[in-house]
Short mmCIF file of C-alpha atoms and ligand atoms in Angstrom, two decimals:
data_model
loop_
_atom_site.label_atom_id
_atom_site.label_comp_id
_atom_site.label_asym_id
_atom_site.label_seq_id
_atom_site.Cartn_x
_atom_site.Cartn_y
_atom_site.Cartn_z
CA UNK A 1206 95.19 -75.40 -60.45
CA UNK A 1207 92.05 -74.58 -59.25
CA UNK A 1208 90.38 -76.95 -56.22
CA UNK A 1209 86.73 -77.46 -56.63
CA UNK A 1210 84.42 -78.40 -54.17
CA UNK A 1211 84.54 -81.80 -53.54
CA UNK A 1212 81.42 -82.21 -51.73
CA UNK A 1213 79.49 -81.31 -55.05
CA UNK A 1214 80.61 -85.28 -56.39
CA UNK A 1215 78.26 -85.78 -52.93
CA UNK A 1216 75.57 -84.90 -54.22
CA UNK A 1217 72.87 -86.76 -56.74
CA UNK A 1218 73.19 -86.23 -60.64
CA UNK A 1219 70.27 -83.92 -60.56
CA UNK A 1220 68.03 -81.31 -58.26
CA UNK A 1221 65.05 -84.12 -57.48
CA UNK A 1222 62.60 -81.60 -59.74
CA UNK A 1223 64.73 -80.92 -62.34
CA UNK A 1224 65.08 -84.97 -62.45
CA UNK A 1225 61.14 -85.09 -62.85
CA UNK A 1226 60.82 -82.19 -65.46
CA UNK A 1227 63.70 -83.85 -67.57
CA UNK A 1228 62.26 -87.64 -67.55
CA UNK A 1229 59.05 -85.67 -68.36
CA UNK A 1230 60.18 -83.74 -71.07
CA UNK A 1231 62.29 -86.71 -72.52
CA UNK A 1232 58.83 -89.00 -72.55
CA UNK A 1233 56.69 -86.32 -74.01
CA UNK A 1234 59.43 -86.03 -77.05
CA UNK A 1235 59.29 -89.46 -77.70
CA UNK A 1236 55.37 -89.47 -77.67
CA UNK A 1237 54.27 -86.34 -79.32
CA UNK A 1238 50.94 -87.76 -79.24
CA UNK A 1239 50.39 -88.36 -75.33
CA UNK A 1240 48.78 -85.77 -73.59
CA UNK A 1241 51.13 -85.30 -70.70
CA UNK A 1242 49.71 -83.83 -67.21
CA UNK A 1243 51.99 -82.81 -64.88
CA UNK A 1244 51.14 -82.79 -60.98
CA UNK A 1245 54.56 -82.90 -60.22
CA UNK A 1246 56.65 -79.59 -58.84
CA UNK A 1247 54.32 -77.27 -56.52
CA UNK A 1248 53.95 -74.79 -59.42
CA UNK A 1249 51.26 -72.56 -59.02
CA UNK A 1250 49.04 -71.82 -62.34
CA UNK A 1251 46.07 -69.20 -60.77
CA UNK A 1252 47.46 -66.19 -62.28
CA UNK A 1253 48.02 -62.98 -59.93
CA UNK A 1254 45.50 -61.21 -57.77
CA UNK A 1255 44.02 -58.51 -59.90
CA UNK A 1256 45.21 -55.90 -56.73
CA UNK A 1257 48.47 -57.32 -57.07
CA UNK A 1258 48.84 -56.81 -60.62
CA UNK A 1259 47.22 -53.40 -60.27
CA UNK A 1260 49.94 -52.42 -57.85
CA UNK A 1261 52.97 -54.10 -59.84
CA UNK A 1262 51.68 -52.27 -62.74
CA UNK A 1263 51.59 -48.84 -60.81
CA UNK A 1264 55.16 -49.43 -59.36
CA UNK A 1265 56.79 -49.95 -63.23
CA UNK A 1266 55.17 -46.77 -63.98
CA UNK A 1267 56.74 -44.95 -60.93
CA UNK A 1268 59.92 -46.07 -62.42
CA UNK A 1269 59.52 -44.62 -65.82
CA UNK A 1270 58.97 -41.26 -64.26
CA UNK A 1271 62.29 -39.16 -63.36
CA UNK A 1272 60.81 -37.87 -59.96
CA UNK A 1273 59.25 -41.38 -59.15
CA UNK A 1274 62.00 -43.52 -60.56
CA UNK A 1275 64.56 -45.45 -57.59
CA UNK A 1276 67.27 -47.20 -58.17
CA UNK A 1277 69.07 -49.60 -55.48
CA UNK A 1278 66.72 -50.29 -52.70
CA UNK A 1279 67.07 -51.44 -48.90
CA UNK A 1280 68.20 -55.19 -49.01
CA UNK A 1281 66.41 -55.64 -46.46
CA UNK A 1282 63.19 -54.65 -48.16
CA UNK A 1283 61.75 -51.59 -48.64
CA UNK A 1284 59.58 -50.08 -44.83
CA UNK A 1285 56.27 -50.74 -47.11
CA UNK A 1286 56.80 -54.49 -47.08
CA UNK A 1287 58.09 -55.51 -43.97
CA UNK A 1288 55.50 -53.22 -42.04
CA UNK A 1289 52.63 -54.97 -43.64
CA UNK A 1290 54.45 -58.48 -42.89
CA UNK A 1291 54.65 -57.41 -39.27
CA UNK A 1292 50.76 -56.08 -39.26
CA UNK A 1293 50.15 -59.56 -40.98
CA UNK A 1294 51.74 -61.23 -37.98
CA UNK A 1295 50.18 -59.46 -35.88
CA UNK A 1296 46.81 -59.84 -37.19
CA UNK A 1297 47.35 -63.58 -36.16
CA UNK A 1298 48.98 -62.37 -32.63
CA UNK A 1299 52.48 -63.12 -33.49
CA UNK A 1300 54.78 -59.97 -32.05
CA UNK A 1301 57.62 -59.65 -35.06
CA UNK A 1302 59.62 -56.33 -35.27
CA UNK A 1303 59.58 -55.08 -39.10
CA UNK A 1304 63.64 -55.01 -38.37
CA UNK A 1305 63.49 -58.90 -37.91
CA UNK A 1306 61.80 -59.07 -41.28
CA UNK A 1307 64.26 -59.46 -44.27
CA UNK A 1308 62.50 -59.88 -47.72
CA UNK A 1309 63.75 -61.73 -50.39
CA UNK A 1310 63.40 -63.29 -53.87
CA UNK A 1311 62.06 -66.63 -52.43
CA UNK A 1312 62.49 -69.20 -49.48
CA UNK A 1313 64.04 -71.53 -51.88
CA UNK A 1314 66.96 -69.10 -51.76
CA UNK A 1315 67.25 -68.24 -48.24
CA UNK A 1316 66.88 -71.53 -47.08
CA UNK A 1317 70.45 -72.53 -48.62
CA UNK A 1318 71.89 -69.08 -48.15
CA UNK A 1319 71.40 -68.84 -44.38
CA UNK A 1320 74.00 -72.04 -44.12
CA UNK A 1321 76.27 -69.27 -44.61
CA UNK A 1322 76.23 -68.41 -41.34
CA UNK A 1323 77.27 -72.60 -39.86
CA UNK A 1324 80.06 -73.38 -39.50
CA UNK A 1325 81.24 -76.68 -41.19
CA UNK A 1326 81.66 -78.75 -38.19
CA UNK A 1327 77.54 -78.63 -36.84
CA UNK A 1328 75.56 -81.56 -37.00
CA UNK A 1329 72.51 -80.89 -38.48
CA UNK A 1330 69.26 -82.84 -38.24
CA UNK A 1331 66.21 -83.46 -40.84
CA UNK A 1332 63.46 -84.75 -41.17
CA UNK A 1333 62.60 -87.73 -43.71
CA UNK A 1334 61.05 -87.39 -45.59
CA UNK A 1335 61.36 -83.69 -46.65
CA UNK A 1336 61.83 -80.54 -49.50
CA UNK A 1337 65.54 -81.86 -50.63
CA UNK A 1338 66.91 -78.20 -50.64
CA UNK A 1339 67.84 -78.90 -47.09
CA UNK A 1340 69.78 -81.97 -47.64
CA UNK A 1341 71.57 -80.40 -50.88
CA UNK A 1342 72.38 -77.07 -49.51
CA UNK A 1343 74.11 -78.75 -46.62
CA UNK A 1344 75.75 -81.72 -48.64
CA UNK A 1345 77.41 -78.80 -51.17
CA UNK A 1346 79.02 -77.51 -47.59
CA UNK A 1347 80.31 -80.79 -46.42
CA UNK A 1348 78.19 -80.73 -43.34
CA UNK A 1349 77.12 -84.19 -41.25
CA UNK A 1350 73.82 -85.01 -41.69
CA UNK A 1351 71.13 -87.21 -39.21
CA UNK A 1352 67.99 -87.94 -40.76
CA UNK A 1353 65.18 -88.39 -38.38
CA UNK A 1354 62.48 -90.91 -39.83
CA UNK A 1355 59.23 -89.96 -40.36
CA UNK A 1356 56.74 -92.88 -40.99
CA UNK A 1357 52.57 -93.73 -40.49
CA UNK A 1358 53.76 -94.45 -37.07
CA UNK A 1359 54.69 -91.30 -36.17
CA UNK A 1360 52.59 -89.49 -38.81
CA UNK A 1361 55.45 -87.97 -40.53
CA UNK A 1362 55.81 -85.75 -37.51
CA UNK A 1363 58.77 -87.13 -35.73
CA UNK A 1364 59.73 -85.34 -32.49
CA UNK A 1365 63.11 -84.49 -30.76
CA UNK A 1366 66.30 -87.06 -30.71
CA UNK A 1367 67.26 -87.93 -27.02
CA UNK A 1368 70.69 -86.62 -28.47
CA UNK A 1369 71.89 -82.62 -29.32
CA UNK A 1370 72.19 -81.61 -32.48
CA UNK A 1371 72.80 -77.82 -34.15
CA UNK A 1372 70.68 -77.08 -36.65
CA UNK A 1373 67.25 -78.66 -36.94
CA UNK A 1374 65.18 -78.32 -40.33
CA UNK A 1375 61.36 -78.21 -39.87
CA UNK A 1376 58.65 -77.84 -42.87
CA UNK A 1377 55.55 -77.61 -41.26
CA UNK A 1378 52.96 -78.10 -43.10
CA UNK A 1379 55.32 -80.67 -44.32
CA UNK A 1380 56.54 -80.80 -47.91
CA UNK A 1381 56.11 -83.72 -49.20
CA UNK A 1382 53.87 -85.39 -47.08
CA UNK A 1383 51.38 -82.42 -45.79
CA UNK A 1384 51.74 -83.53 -41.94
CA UNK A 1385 51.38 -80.40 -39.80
CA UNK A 1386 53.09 -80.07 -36.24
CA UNK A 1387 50.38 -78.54 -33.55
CA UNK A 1388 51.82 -77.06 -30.70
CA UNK A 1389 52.83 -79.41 -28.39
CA UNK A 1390 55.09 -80.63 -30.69
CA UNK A 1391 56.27 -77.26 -31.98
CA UNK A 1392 56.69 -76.88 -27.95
CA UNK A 1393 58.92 -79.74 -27.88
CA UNK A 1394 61.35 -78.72 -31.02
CA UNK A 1395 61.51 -75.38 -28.99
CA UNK A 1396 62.48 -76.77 -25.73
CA UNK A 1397 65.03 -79.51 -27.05
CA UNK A 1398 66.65 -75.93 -29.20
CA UNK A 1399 66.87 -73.64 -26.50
CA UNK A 1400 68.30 -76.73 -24.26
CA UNK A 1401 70.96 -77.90 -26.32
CA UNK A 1402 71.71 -74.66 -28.21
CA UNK A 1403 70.07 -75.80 -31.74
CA UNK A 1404 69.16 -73.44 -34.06
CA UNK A 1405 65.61 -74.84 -35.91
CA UNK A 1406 65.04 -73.11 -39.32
CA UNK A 1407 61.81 -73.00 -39.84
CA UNK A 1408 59.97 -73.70 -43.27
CA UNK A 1409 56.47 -72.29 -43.06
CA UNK A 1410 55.85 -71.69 -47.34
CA UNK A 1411 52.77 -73.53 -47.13
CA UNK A 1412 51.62 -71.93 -43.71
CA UNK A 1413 48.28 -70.88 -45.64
CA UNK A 1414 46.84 -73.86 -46.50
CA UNK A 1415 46.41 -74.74 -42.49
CA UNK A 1416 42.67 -74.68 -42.10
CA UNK A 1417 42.22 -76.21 -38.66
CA UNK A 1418 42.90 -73.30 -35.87
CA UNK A 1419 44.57 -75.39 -33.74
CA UNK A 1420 47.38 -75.61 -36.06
CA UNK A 1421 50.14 -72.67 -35.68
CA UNK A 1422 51.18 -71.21 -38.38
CA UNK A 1423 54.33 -69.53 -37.31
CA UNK A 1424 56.71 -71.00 -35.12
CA UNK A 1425 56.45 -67.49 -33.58
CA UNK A 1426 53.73 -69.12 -31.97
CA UNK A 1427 55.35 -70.92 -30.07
CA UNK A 1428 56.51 -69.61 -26.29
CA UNK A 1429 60.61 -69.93 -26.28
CA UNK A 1430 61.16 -69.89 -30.19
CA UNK A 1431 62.90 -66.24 -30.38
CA UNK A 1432 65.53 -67.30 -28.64
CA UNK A 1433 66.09 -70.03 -31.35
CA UNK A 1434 64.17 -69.94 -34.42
CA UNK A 1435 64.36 -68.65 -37.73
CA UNK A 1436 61.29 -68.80 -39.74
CA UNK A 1437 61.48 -69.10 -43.92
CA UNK A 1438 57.73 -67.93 -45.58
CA UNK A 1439 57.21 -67.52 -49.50
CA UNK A 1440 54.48 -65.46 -51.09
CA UNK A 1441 55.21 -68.37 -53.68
CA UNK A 1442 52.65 -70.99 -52.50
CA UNK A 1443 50.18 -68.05 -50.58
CA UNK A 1444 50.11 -65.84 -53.56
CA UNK A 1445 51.52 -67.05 -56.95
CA UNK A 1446 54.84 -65.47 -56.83
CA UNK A 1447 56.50 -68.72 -58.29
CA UNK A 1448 57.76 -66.91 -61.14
CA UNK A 1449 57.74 -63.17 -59.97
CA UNK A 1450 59.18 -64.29 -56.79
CA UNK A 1451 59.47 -62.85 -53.09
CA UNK A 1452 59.83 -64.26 -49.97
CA UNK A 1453 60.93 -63.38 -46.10
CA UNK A 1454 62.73 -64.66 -43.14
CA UNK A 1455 62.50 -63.63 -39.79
CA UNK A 1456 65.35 -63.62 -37.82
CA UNK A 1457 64.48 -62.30 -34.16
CA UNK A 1458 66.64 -60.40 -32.48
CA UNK A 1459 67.46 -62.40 -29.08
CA UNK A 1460 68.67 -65.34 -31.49
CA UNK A 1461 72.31 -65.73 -30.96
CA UNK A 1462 74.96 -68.22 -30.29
CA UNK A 1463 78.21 -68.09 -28.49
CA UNK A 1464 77.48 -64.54 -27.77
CA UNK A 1465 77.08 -63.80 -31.69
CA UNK A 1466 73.66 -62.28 -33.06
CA UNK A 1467 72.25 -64.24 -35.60
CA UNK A 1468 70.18 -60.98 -36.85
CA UNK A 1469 73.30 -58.90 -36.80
CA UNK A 1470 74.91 -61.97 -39.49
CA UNK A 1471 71.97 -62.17 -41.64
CA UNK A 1472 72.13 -58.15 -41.65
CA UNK A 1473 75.51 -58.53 -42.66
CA UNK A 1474 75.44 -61.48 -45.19
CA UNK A 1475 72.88 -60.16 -47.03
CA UNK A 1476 74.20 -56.36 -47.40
CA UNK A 1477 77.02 -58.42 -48.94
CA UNK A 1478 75.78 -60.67 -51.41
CA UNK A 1479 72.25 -59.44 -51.76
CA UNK A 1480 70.82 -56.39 -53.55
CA UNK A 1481 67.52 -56.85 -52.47
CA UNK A 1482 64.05 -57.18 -54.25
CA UNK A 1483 63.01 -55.41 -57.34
CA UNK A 1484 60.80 -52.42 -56.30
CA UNK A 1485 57.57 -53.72 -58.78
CA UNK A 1486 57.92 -56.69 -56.93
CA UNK A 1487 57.61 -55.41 -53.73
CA UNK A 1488 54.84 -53.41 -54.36
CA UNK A 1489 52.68 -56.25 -55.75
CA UNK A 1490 53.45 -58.40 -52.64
CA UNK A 1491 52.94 -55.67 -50.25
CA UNK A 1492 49.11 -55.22 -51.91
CA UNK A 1493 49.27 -59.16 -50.94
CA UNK A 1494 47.80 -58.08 -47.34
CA UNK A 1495 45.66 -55.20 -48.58
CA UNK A 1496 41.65 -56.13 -48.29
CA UNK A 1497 41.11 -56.26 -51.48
CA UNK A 1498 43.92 -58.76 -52.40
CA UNK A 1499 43.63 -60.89 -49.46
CA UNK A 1500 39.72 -62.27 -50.90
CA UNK A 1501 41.37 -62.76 -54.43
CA UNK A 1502 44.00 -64.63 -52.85
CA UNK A 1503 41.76 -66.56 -51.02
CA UNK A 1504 40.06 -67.38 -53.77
CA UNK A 1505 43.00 -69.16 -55.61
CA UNK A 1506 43.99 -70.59 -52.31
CA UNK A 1507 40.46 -72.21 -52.56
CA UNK A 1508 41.18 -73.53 -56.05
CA UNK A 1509 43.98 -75.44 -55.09
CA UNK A 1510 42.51 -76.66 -52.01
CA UNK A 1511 39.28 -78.38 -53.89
CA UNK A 1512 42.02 -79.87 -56.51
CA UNK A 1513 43.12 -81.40 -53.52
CA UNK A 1514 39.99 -82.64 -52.68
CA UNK A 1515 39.24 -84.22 -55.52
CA UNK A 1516 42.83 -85.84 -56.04
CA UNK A 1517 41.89 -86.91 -52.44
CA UNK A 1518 38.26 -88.14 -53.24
CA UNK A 1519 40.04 -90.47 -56.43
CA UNK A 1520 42.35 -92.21 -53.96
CA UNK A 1521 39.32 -92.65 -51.13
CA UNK A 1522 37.59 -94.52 -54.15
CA UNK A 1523 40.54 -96.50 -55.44
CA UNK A 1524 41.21 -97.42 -52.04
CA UNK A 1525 45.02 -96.17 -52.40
CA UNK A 1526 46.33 -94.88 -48.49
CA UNK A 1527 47.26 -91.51 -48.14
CA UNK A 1528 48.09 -88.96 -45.72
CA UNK A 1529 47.72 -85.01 -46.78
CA UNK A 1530 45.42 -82.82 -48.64
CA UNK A 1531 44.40 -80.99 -45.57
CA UNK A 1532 46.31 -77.85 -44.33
CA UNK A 1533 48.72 -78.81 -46.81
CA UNK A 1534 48.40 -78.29 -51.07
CA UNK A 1535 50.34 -81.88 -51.15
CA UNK A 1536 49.16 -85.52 -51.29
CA UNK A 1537 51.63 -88.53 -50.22
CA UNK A 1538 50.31 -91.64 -51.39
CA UNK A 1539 51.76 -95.18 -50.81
CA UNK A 1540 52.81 -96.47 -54.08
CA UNK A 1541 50.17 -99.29 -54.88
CA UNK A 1542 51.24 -103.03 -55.01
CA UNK A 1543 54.28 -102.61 -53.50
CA UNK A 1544 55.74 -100.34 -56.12
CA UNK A 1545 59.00 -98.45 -55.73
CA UNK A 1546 58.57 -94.89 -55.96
CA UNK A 1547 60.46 -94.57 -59.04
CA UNK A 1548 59.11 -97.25 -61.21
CA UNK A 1549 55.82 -96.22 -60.34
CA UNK A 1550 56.88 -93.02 -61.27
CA UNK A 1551 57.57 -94.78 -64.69
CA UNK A 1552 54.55 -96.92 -64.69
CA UNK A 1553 52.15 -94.02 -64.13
CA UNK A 1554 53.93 -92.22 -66.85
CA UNK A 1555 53.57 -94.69 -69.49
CA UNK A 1556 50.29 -95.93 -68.65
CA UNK A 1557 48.49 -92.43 -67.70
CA UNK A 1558 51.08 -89.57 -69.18
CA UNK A 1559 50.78 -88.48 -65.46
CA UNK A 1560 53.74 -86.89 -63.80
CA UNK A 1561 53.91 -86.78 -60.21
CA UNK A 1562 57.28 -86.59 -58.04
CA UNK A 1563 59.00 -89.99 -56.51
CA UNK A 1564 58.62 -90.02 -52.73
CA UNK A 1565 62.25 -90.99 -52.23
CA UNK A 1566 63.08 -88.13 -53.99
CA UNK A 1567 62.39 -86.62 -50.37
CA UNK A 1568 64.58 -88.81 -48.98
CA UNK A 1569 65.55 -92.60 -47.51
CA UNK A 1570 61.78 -92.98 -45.92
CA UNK A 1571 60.32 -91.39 -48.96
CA UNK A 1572 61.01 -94.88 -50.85
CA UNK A 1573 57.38 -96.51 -52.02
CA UNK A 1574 55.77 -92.79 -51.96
CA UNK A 1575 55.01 -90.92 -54.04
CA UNK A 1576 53.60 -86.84 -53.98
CA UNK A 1577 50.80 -85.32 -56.41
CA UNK A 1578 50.43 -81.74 -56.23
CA UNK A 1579 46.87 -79.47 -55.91
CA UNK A 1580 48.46 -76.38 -57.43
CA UNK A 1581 47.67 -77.74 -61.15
CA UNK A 1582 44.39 -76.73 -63.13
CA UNK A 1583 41.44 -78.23 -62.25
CA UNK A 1584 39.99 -79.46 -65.42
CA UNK A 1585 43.71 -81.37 -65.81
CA UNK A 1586 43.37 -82.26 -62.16
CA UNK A 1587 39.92 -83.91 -63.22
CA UNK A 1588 41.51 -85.29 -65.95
CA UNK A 1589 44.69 -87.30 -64.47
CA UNK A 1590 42.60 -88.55 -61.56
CA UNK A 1591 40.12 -89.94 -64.26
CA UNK A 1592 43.39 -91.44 -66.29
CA UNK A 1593 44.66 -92.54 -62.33
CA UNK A 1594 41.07 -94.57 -61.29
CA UNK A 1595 41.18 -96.30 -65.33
CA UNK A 1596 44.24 -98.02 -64.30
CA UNK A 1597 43.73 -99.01 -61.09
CA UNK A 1598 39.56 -99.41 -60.47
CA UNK A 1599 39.43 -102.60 -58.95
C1 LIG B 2888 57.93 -78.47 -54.67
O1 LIG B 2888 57.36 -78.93 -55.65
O2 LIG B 2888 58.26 -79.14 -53.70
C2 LIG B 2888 58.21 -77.01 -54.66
O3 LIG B 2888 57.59 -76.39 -55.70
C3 LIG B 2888 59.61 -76.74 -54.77
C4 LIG B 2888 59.91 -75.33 -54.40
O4 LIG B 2888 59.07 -74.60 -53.90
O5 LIG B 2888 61.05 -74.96 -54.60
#
């Protein structure tokens, strides 16, 4: 008979946000009259950049004309796209080669593929709290996990262990609790990998909501990190792809490990098990970086960053603490009066109809947390803060 795999009895019931979106949907059946607002999962609701559409709409045509039509694509992503990437990059004075580039159908997705290329035996470290696709991903593989605590003491930006490790997990801006690394500490993760032969994967979805220059945006950055980084971006988060969605990694070529090319494995994984990107899609996220795009973009960027002001603005007054909000579409607030993160997940629920996301959904340190997200609309935004300061104004 067929052997499963084991490790899946590992791993919780549910995917943390398919946990919050079923307790949410369960509550708002068995009160059809509450008005429920969700600031839960970091969904984006500003609809497409007018350019981007324009160019989508352009590309389906293409492909209902005989001499325009194409059928399989590179999986690696069509020249188009990974050339504006690497102008993109370079724009901010990061050197990529458009062959490093690999585009994808979202982060999410590459983030749990590229364990594909570990073997079983590594040691990986993560950060805690953090985006539970990392913990998951390498719980369904059977791999040994170290958390490394992040706290207010350490700002949620913990450094390197005095101990090696092989694959280190960094989300910087940090999802959940919007902490961003600056460079000496991105200088630090880079040193301790290329020391003890780590490899850090690098999570940089939220990479445009960093305001303050000081703050890199790309581990890329960072002097040392080609020879053992890979770097994980979204158009999700920077340009509303959540539901068309695209994505890239960049995989530079002097990456490898016991004389083994990381690049050349990534090349090889994904001209196995991935067809690439559709060809509509592509085009719209390739308009993404045109001029036009890029101050519609902005724009919606903007939106979510003022919802995160005002989220921000109701927990100054309420007096709640809370880290986030800047460079980061997140807010982490300590669960008031000592609350657990889930039953003030249930209290807010049945006392506001506001869904947010436990913090130790995000793991061990995430208990008495809990996230709200900027990416909802702002007159619901207005609205749950309002419902948030009724039930707790002193
Ligand atoms: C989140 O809410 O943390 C994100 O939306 C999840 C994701 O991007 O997959």
């Amino acid at each position: 008979m067929v052997k499963l795999n084991e490790h899946y009895q590992e791993l919780q019931q549910n995917y943390l946000f398919s946990e919050v979106a079923r307790r949410a949907a369960a509550f708002a059946a068995e009160h059809p009259d509450r008005d429920v607002i969700r600031l839960s999962i970091g969904d984006v609701t500003r609809p497409l950049a007018p350019a981007v559409v324009e160019a989508m709409a352009r590309a389906a045509r293409e492909m209902g004309s005989a001499d325009t039509f194409r059928g399989y694509g590179p999986e690696q992503g069509y020249a188009f796209l990974r050339e504006a990437i690497r102008d993109d990059y370079a724009g901010r004075g990061v050197a990529v080669d458009a062959d490093e580039i690999f585009v994808s159908d979202g982060a999410k997705s590459d983030l749990g593929n590229f364990t594909d290329l570990f073997a079983r035996e590594n040691t990986v470290l993560i950060p805690d709290p953090v985006y539970p696709v990392y913990v998951d991903t390498n719980v369904m593989d059977g791999r040994n996990l170290v958390y490394l605590p992040g706290s207010t003491e350490n700002g949620f930006l913990p450094g390197p262990p005095d101990f090696p490790v092989d694959i280190v997990y960094l989300c910087s801006p940090n999802n959940p609790t919007g902490a961003a690394y600056n460079r000496a500490q991105l200088q630090a993760w880079v040193d301790y990998a290329n020391g003890c032969g780590a490899v850090l994967l690098y999570d940089a979805a939220y990479e445009v909501f960093i305001t303050d220059p000081d703050l890199p945006r790309s581990i890329f950055e960072i002097p040392g990190a080609r020879t053992c980084a890979v770097e994980f971006c979204s158009f999700s988060k920077t340009a509303g792809f959540t539901g068309t969605r695209c994505g890239y990694t960049v995989v530079p070529r002097e990456l490898s490990r016991g004389g083994q090319q990381l690049h050349q494995m990534w090349y090889r994984r994904q001209t196995t098990k991935f067809n690439g990107v559709s060809y509509i899609v592509q085009r719209g996220a390739a308009a993404v970086f045109t001029d036009e795009a890029r101050d519609q973009v902005r724009q919606a960027v903007d939106y979510y960053r003022e919802n995160a002001r005002i989220i921000a603005a109701g927990l100054d007054a309420l007096g709640f603490q809370y880290t986030g909000g800047v460079n980061s579409p997140y807010i982490w607030l300590r669960c008031p009066a000592g609350m657990g993160s889930w039953a003030f997940f249930d209290y807010l629920l049945e006392n506001a109809a506001v869904v947010g996301t436990p913090g130790a959904g995000f793991g061990p340190c995430g208990e008495g947390y809990f996230r709200l997200t900027a990416f909802g609309d702002r007159a619901r935004t207005r609205e749950a803060m309002e419902r948030i300061a009724a039930l707790f104004r002193p």
